[in-house]
Structures are given as C-alpha cells and as structure tokens.
Rosetta silent file (secondary structure, phi, psi, omega in degrees, C-alpha in Angstrom):
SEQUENCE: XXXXXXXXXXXXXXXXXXXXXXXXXXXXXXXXXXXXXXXXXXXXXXXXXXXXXXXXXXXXXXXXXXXXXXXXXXXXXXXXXXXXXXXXXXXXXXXXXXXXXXXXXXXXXXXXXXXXXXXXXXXXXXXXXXXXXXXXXXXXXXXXXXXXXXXXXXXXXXXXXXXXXXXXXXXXXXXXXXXXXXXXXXXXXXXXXXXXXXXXXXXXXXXXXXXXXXXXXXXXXXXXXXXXXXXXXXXXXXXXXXXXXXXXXXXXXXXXXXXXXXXXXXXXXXX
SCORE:     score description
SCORE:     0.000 S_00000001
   1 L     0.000  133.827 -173.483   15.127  -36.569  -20.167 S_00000001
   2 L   -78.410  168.179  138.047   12.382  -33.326  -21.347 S_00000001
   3 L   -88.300  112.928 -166.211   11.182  -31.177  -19.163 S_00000001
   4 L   -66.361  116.039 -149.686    7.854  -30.325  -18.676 S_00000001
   5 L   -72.569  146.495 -171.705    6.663  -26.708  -19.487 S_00000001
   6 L  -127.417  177.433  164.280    5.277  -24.535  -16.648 S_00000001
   7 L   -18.970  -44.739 -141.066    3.696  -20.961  -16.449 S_00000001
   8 L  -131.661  164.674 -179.750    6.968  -19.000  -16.538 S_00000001
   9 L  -115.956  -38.990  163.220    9.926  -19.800  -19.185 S_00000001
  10 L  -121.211 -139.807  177.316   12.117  -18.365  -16.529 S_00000001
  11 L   -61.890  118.074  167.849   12.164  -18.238  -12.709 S_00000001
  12 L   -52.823   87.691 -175.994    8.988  -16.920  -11.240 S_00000001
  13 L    -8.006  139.639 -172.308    8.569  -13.784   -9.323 S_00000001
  14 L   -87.604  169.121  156.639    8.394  -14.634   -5.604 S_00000001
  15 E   -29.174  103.391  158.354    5.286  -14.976   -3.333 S_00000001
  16 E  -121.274   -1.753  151.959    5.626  -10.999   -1.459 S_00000001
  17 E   170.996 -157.501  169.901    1.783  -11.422   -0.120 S_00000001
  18 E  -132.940  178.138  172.204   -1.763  -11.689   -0.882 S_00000001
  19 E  -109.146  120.409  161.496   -5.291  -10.171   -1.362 S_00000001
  20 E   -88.361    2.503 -179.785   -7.556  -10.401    1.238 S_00000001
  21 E  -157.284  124.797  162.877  -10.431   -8.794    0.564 S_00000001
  22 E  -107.884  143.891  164.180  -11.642   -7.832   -3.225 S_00000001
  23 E  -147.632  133.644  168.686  -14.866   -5.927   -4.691 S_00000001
  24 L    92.994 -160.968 -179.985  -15.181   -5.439   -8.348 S_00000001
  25 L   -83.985  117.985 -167.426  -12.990   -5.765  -10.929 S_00000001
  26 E  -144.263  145.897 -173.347   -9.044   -5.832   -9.674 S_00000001
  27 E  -136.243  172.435  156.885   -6.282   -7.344  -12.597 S_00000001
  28 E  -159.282  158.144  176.125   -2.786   -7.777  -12.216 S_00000001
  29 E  -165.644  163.768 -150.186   -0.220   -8.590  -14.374 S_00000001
  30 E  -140.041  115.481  177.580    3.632   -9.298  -14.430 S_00000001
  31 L   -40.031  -38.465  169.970    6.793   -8.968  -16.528 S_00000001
  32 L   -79.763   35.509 -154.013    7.398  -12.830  -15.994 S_00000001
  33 E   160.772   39.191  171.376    3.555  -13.532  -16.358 S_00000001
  34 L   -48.906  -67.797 -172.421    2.527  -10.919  -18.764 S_00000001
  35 L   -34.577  138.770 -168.955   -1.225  -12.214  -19.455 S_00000001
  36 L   -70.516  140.941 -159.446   -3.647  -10.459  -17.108 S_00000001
  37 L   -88.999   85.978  157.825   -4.470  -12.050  -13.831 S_00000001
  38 L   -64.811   97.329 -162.352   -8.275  -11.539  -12.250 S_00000001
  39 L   -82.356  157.931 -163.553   -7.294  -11.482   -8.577 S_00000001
  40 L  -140.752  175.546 -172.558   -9.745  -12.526   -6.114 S_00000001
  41 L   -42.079  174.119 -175.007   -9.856  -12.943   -2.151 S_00000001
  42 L    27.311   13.620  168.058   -6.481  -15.416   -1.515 S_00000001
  43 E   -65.571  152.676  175.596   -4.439  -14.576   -4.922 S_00000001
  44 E   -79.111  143.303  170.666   -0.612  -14.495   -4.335 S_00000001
  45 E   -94.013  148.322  177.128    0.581  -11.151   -4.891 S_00000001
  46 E  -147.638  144.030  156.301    4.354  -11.088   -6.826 S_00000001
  47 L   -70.403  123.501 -161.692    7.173   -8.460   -6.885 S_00000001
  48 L   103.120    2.430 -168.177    6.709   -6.514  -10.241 S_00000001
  49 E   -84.992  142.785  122.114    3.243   -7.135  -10.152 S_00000001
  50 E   -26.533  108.784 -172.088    0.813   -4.341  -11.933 S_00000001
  51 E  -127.785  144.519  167.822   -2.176   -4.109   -9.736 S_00000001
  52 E  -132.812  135.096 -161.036   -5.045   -2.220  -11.389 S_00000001
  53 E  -109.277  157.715  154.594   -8.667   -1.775   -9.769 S_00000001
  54 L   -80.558 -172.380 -177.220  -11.448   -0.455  -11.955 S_00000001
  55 L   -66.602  -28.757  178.485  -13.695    2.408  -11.200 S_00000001
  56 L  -102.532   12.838  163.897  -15.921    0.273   -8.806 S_00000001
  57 L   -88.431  166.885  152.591  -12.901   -2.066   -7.796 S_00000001
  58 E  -154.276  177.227 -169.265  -11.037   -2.235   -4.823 S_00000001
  59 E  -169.137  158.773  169.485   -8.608   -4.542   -2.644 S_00000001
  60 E  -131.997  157.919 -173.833   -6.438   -4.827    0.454 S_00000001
  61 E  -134.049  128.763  171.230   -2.789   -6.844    0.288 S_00000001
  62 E  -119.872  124.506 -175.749   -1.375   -7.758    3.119 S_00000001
  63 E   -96.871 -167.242 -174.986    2.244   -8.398    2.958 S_00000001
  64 L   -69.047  -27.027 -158.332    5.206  -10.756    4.195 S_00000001
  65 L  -119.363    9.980  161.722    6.392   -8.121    6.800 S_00000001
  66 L    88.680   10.627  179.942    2.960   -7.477    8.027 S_00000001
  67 L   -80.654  177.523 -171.188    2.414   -4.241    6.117 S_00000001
  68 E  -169.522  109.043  168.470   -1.437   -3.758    4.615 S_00000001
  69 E   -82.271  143.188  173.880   -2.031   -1.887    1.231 S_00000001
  70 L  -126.680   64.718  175.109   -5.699   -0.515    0.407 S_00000001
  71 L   -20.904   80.192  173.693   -6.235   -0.173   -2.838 S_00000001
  72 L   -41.919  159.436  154.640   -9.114    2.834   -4.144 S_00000001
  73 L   -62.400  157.386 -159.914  -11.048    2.421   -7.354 S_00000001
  74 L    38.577   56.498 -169.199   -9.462    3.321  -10.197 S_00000001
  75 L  -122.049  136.422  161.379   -5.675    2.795   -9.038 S_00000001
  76 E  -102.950  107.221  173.659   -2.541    1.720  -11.151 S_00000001
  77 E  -121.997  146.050 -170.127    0.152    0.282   -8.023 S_00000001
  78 E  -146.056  132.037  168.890    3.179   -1.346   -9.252 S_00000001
  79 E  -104.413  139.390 -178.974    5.590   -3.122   -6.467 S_00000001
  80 E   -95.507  -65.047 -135.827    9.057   -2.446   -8.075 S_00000001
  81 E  -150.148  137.321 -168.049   11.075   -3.818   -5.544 S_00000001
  82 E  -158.579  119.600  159.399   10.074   -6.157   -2.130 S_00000001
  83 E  -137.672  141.025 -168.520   12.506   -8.105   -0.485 S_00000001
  84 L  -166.294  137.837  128.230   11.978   -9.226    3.391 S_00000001
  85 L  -133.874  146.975 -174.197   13.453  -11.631    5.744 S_00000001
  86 L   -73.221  134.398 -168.796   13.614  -11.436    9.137 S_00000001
  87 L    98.117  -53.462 -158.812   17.029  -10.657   10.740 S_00000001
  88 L   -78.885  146.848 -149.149   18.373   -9.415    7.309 S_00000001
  89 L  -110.453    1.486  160.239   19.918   -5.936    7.201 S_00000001
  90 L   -60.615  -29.299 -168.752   18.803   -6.222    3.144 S_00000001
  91 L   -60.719  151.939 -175.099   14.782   -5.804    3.219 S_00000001
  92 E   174.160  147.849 -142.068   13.508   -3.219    1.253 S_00000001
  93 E  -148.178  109.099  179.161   10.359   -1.886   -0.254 S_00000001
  94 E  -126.081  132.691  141.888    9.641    0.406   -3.760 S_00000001
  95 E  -129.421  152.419 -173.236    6.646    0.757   -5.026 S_00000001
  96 E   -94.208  148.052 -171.864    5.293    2.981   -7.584 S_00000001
  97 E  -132.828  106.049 -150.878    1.628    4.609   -7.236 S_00000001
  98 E  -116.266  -48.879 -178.367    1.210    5.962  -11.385 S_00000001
  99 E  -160.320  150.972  160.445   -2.986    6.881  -10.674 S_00000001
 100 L   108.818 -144.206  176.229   -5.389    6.374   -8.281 S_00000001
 101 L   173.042  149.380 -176.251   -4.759    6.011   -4.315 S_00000001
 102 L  -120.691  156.943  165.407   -4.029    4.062   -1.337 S_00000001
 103 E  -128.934  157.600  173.240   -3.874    4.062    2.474 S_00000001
 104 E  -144.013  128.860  178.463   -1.181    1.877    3.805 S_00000001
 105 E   -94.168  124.052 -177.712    0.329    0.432    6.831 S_00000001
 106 L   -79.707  150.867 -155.776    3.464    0.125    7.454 S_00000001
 107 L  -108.774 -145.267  172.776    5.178   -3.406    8.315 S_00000001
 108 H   -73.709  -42.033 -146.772    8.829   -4.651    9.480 S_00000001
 109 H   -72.166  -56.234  174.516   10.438   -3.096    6.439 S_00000001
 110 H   -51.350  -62.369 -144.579    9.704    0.685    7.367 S_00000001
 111 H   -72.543  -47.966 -153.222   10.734   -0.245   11.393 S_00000001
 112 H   -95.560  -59.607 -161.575   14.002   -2.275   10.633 S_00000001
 113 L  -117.545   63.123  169.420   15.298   -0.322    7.224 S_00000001
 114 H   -40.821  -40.555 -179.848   13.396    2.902    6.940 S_00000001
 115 H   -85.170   18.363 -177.693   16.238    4.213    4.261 S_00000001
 116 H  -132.035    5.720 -178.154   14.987    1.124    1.752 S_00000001
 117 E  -120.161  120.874  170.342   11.085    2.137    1.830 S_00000001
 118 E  -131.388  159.559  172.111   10.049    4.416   -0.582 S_00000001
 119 E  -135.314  102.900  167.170    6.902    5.164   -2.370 S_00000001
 120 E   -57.814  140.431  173.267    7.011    7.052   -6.138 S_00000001
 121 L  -115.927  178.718  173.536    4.494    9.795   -7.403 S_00000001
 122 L  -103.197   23.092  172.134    4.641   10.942  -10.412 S_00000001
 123 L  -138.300  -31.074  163.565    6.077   14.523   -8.953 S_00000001
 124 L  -126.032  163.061  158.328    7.953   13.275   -5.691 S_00000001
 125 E  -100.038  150.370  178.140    9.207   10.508   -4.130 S_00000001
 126 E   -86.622   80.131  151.926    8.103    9.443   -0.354 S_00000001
 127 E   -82.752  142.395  173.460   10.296    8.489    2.576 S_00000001
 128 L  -113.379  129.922 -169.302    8.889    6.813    4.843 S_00000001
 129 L   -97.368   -5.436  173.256   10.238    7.016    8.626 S_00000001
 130 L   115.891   88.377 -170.382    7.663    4.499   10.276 S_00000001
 131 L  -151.366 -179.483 -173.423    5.228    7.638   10.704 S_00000001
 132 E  -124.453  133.883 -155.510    1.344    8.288   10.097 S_00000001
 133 E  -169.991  156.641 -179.077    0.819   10.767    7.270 S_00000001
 134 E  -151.899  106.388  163.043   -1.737   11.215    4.408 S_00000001
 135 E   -92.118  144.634  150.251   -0.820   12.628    0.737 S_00000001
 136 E   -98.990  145.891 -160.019   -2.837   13.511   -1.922 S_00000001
 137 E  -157.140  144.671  163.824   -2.117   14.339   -5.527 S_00000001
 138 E  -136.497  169.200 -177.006   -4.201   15.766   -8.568 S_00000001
 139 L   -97.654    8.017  158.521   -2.567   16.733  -11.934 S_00000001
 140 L  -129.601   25.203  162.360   -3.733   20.449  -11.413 S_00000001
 141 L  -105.980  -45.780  175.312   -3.182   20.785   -7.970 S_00000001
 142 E    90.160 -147.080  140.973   -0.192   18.607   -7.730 S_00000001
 143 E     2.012   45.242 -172.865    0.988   17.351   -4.174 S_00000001
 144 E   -79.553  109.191  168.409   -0.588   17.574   -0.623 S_00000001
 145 E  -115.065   99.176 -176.403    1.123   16.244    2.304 S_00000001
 146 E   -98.587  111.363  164.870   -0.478   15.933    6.138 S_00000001
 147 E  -108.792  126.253 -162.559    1.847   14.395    9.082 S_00000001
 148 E  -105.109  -12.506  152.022    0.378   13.547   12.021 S_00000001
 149 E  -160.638  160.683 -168.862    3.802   11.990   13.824 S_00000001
 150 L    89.893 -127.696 -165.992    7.304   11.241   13.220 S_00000001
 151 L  -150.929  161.714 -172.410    8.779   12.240   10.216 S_00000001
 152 L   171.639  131.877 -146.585    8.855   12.176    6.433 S_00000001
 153 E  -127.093  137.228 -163.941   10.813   13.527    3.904 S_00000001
 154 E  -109.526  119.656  176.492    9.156   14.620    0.401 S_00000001
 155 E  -120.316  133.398  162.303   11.841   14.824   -2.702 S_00000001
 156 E  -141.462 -150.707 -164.052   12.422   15.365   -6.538 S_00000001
 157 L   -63.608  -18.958 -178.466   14.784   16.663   -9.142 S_00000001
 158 L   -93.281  -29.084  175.314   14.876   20.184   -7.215 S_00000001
 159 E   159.229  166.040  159.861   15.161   19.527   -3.701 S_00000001
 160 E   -87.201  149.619  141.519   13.657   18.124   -0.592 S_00000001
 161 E  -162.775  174.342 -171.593   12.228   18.783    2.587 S_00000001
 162 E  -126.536  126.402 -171.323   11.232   17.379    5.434 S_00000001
 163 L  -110.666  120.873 -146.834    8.035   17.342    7.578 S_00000001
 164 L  -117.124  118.830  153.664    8.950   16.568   11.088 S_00000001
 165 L   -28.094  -31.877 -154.006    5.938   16.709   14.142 S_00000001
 166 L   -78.587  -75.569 -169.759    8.537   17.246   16.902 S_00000001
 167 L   -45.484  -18.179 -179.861    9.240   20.600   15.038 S_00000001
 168 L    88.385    0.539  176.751    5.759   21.537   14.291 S_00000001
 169 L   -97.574   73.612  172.261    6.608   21.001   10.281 S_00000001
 170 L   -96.269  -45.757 -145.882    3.172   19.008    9.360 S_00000001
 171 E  -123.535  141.084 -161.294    1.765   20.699    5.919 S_00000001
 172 E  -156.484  126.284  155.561    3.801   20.383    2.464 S_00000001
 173 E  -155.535  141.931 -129.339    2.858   21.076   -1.072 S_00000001
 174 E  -145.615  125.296  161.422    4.784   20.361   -4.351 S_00000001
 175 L  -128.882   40.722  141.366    2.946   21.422   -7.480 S_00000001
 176 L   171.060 -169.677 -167.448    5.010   19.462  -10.168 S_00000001
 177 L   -80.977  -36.599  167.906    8.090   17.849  -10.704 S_00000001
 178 L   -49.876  -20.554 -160.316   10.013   20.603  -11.594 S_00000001
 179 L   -82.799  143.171  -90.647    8.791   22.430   -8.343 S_00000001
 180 L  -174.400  122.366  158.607   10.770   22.796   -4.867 S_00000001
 181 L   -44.287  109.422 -124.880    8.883   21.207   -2.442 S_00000001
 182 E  -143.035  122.044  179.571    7.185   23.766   -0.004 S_00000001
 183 E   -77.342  123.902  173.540    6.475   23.791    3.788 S_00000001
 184 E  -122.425  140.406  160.042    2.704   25.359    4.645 S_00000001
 185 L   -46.926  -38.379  158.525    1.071   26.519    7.693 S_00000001
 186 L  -113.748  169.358 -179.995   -2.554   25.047    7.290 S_00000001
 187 L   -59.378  164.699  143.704   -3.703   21.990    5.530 S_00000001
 188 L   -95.821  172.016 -162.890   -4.830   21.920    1.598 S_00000001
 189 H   -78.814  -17.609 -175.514   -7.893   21.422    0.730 S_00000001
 190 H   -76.332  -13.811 -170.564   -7.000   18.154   -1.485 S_00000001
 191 H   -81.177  -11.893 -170.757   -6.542   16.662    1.918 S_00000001
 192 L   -81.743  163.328 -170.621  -10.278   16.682    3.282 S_00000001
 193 L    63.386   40.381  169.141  -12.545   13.615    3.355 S_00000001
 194 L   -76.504  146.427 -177.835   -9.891   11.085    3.706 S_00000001
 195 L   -41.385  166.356  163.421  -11.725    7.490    4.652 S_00000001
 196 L  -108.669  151.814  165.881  -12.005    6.782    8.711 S_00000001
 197 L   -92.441  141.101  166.357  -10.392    3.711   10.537 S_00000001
 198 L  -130.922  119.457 -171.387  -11.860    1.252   11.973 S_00000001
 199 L   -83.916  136.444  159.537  -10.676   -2.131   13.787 S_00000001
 200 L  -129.707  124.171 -173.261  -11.879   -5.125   13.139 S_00000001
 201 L   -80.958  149.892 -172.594  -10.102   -8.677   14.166 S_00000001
 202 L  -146.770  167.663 -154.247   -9.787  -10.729   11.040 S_00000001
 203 L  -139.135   75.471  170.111   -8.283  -14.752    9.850 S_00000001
 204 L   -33.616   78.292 -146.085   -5.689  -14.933    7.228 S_00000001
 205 L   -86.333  177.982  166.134   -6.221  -17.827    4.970 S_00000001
 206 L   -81.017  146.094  168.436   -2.921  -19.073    2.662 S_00000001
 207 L   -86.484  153.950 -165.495   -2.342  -17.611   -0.583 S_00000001
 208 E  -125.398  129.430 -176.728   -3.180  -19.200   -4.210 S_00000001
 209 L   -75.648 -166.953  177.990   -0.758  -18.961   -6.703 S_00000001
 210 L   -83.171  119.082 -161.726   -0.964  -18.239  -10.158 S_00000001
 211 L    88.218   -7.959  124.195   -2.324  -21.142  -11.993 S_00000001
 212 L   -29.329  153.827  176.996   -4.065  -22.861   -9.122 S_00000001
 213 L   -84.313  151.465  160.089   -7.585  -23.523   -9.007 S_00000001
 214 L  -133.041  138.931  166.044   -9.795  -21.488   -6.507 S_00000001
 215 L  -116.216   12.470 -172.910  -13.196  -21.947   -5.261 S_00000001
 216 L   -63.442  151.361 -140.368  -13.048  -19.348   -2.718 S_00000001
 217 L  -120.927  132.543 -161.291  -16.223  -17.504   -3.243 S_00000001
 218 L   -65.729  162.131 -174.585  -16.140  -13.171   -3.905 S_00000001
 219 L  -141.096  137.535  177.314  -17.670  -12.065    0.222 S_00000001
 220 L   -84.642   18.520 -149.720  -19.774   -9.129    0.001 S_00000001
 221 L  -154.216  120.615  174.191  -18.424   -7.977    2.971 S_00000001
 222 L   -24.260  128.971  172.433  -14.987   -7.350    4.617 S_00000001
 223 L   -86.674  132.009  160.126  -13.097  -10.852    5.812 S_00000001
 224 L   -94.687  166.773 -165.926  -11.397  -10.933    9.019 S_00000001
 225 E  -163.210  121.993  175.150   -8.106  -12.073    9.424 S_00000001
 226 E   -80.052  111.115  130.639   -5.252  -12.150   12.420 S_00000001
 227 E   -50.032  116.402  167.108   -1.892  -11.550   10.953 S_00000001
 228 E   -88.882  167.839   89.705    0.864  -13.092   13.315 S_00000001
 229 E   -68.226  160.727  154.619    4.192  -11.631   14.316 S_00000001
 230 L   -13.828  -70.550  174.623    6.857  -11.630   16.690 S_00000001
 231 L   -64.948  -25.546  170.547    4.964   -8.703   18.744 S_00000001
 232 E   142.332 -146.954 -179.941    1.746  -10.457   18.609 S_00000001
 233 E  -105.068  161.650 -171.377   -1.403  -10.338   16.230 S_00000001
 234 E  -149.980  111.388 -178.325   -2.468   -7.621   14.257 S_00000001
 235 E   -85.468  152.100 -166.450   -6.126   -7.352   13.350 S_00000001
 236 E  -137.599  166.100  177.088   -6.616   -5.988   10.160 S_00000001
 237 L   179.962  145.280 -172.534  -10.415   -5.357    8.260 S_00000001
 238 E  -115.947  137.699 -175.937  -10.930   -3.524    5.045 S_00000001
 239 E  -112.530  135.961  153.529  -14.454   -1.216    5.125 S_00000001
 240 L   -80.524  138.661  160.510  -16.894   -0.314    2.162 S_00000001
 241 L  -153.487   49.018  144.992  -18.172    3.650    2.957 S_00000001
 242 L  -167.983  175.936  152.754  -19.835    4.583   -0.200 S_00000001
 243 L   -63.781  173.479  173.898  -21.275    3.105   -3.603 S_00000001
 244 L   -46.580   -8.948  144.400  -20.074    1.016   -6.013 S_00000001
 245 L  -120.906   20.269  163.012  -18.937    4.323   -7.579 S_00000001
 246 L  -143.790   38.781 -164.885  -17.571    6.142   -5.086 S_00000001
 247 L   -96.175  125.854  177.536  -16.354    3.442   -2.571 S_00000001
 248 L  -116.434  116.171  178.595  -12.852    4.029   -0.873 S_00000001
 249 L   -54.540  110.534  164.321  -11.425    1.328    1.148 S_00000001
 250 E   -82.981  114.767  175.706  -10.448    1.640    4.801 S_00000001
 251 E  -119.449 -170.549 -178.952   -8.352   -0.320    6.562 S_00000001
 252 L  -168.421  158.217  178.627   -6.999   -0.536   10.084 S_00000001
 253 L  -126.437  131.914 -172.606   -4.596   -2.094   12.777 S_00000001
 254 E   -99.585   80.996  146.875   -5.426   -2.949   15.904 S_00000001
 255 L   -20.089  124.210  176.837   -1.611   -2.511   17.503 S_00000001
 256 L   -92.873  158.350  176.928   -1.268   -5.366   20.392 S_00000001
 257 L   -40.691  -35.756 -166.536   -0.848   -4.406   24.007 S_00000001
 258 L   -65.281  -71.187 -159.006    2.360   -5.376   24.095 S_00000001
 259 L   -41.982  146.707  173.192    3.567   -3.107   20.779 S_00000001
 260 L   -84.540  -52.131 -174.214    5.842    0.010   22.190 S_00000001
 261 L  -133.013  178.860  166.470    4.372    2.237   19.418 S_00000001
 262 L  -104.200  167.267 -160.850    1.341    2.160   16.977 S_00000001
 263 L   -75.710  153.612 -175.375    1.428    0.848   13.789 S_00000001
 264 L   -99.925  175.377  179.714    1.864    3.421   11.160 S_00000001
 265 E  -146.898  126.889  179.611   -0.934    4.155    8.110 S_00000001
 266 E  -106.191  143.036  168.485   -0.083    6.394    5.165 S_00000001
 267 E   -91.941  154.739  146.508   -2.963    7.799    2.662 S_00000001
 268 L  -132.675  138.787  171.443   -2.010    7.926   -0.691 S_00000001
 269 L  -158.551  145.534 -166.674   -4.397    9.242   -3.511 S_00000001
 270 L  -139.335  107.471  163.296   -3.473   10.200   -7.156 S_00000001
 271 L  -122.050    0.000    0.000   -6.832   11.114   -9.100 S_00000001
C-alpha cells in the first residue's frame, strides 16, 4: 500500500512554541523544512528553526515552558537545542543569537535545569542562573554585560567569570573571542537606551503549523494573551516604541501573586 507524501521526507521538527505578535517582515526556515517560512501572528515555532526579522521586522515567541523571546529588527536567532517536559530532569535550552538582539524571559527550563540553558554570541557564551541581566554586543566594541540580580556567568576559549549581585560583581566586558572576560566598576556605554517594560494581560490562541492555512489577520497593535502554568497566569504584551525603522520590541511579565520570585528578562543585542 503507497504512502502519501507530506512536507518533510523525514520526521518533522517538534512544535517548541509560537509567534504571538509580528510587524514587518519575519522568515524562518529549517534544516528539515529548508524553504523559507513567512511567519505571522499563530505560526508554530520548531527546534532548529532560523528566525530572521528584517530591518523594520519584529516578533515575540512564547515558548512550551512559558519563556517569551522578543525579537529586534534586523536579528538572525537560531534555537539549536529545546527540549521540555514537565517533571523531566532532561529539559534544556541552546540557542544561538549570530546578529541583531533580543530581550527574553526566562521559563521552567532556566528554574528547573539552569546548567542546560545557554545562549551563544559570537564572542561568549551566556549562563543563565534564572537572573535579570541585559548584554549588548557590537563588532568594535565587543561585549557589555549589566546584572541586576542573581547570577550569571560569561565564558569563551580563555576563561570565564562570573557576575554575581550578592557580591556586588554587576558590570563585565569581553572585547573578542580571544579576550578574557573582564569585571568593571561602572556600566558601558553600549548598555544605555535599552527598551522599558510594560505589563499588559494578553490571550494565547493555538499554534498553526507549517502547511496549514491561516486567516488570522497581521494586528497593528500588540495582542494580549494569558499564558497558563502550574503557578498561575502570566500576562505577557509585546510594545512598539519607535518607527518602523527604529522600533525595538518590549515585552513583559506580570509574575502572579502567588510566584515566590519574579520572572526573569535578559536583553540581548548584537548590532
């Protein structure tokens, strides 16, 4: 008896979330699923996926574990590696950030396996400890790191360190890969004008896969959308604060009463 041909020739990349809010042009594309994707409010998101915004695009992703990516204009994000279930001492979270920049929130994956979430630069790599922190990166500046609690440990081929709150170790700057990572006493300068947060409560719709039909309609305007969890809901809202050529995405979490700590949100920016 044949078999009927689908999308993929072999097994498909799983579901690891979707985009809830788009402006502009945003593509994606996938080793199983090379041809390029135009993602729009409710596309499925896949591990391995390519996500690239144009100079006036942006996007927010909201993942399986309740984490929430914010794409900038003009960003190359690649998730290398996303596995999550709940209960499972496996989850774990790589993704590469090659140009461009993000803010991010961290989900279950940072809280329950903190030694499986990393985020690549193209001069360090990023642990992340569940903590709130904002990097920056240019190729003739290199590196900028600001922590505003916890911890977080900055690494390449030369060495580490670690910028810890408790200790009073907030400011870090790495100016190439070859370079030893460097603790500083004031901020840099690559760090000013990062976006502001703002809460908004927002409505998650389901995501549409690849090769579905959609009629969902581009919204000129942030959606809202309630993520649930375990701990409760988590409002989430993506902001426009500039033009269509200089617009940087915001997003934010609204922590429930309940929650022990607040959720954390990392900057990332590569220009």
């Amino acid at each position: 008896m044949g078999c009927s041909q689908g999308i993929y020739a072999a097994a498909p990349p799983h579901v690891v979330g979707q985009i809830v809010w788009v402006k502009g042009v945003v593509e994606a594309s996938n080793p199983a699923h090379p041809a390029k994707r135009v993602l729009q409010r409710r596309s499925a998101v896949y591990e391995k996926d390519t996500i690239v915004t144009s100079a006036s695009g942006s996007a927010q992703i909201v993942f399986t574990d309740k984490s929430v990516v914010a794409l900038r204009p003009a960003t190359t994000f690649r998730i290398d590696q996303y596995q999550f279930n709940h209960g499972a001492s496996h989850n774990a979270y790589q993704s590469s950030l090659i140009k461009g920049g993000f803010r991010t929130i961290t989900g279950f994956i940072s809280k329950s396996n903190p030694d499986h979430y990393h985020v690549r630069t193209p001069v360090a790599t990023i642990g992340i400890r569940g903590t709130e922190f904002t990097i920056a990166y240019s190729h003739s500046k290199g590196l900028a790191a600001s922590l505003v609690k916890g911890a977080i440990v900055i690494a390449n081929e030369v060495g580490q360190v670690e910028l810890n709150a408790a200790k009073d170790r907030v400011y870090a700057e790495i100016s190439g890969l070859r370079k030893m990572p460097e603790v500083k006493h004031t901020p840099s300068s690559m760090l000013k004008g990062q976006p502001a947060i703002t809460t908004v409560p927002a409505n998650l719709p389901s995501p549409i896969p690849i090769g579905a039909s959609s009629t969902v309609a581009p919204s000129s305007s942030p959606p809202t959308s309630t993520v649930s969890s375990s701990e409760g809901d988590t409002h989430i809202t993506s902001t426009d604060t500039g033009s269509t050529t200089t617009t940087e995405s915001s997003v934010s979490v609204e922590a429930p009463s309940s929650s022990s700590s607040p959720r954390s949100v990392t900057d990332f920016c590569i220009n």
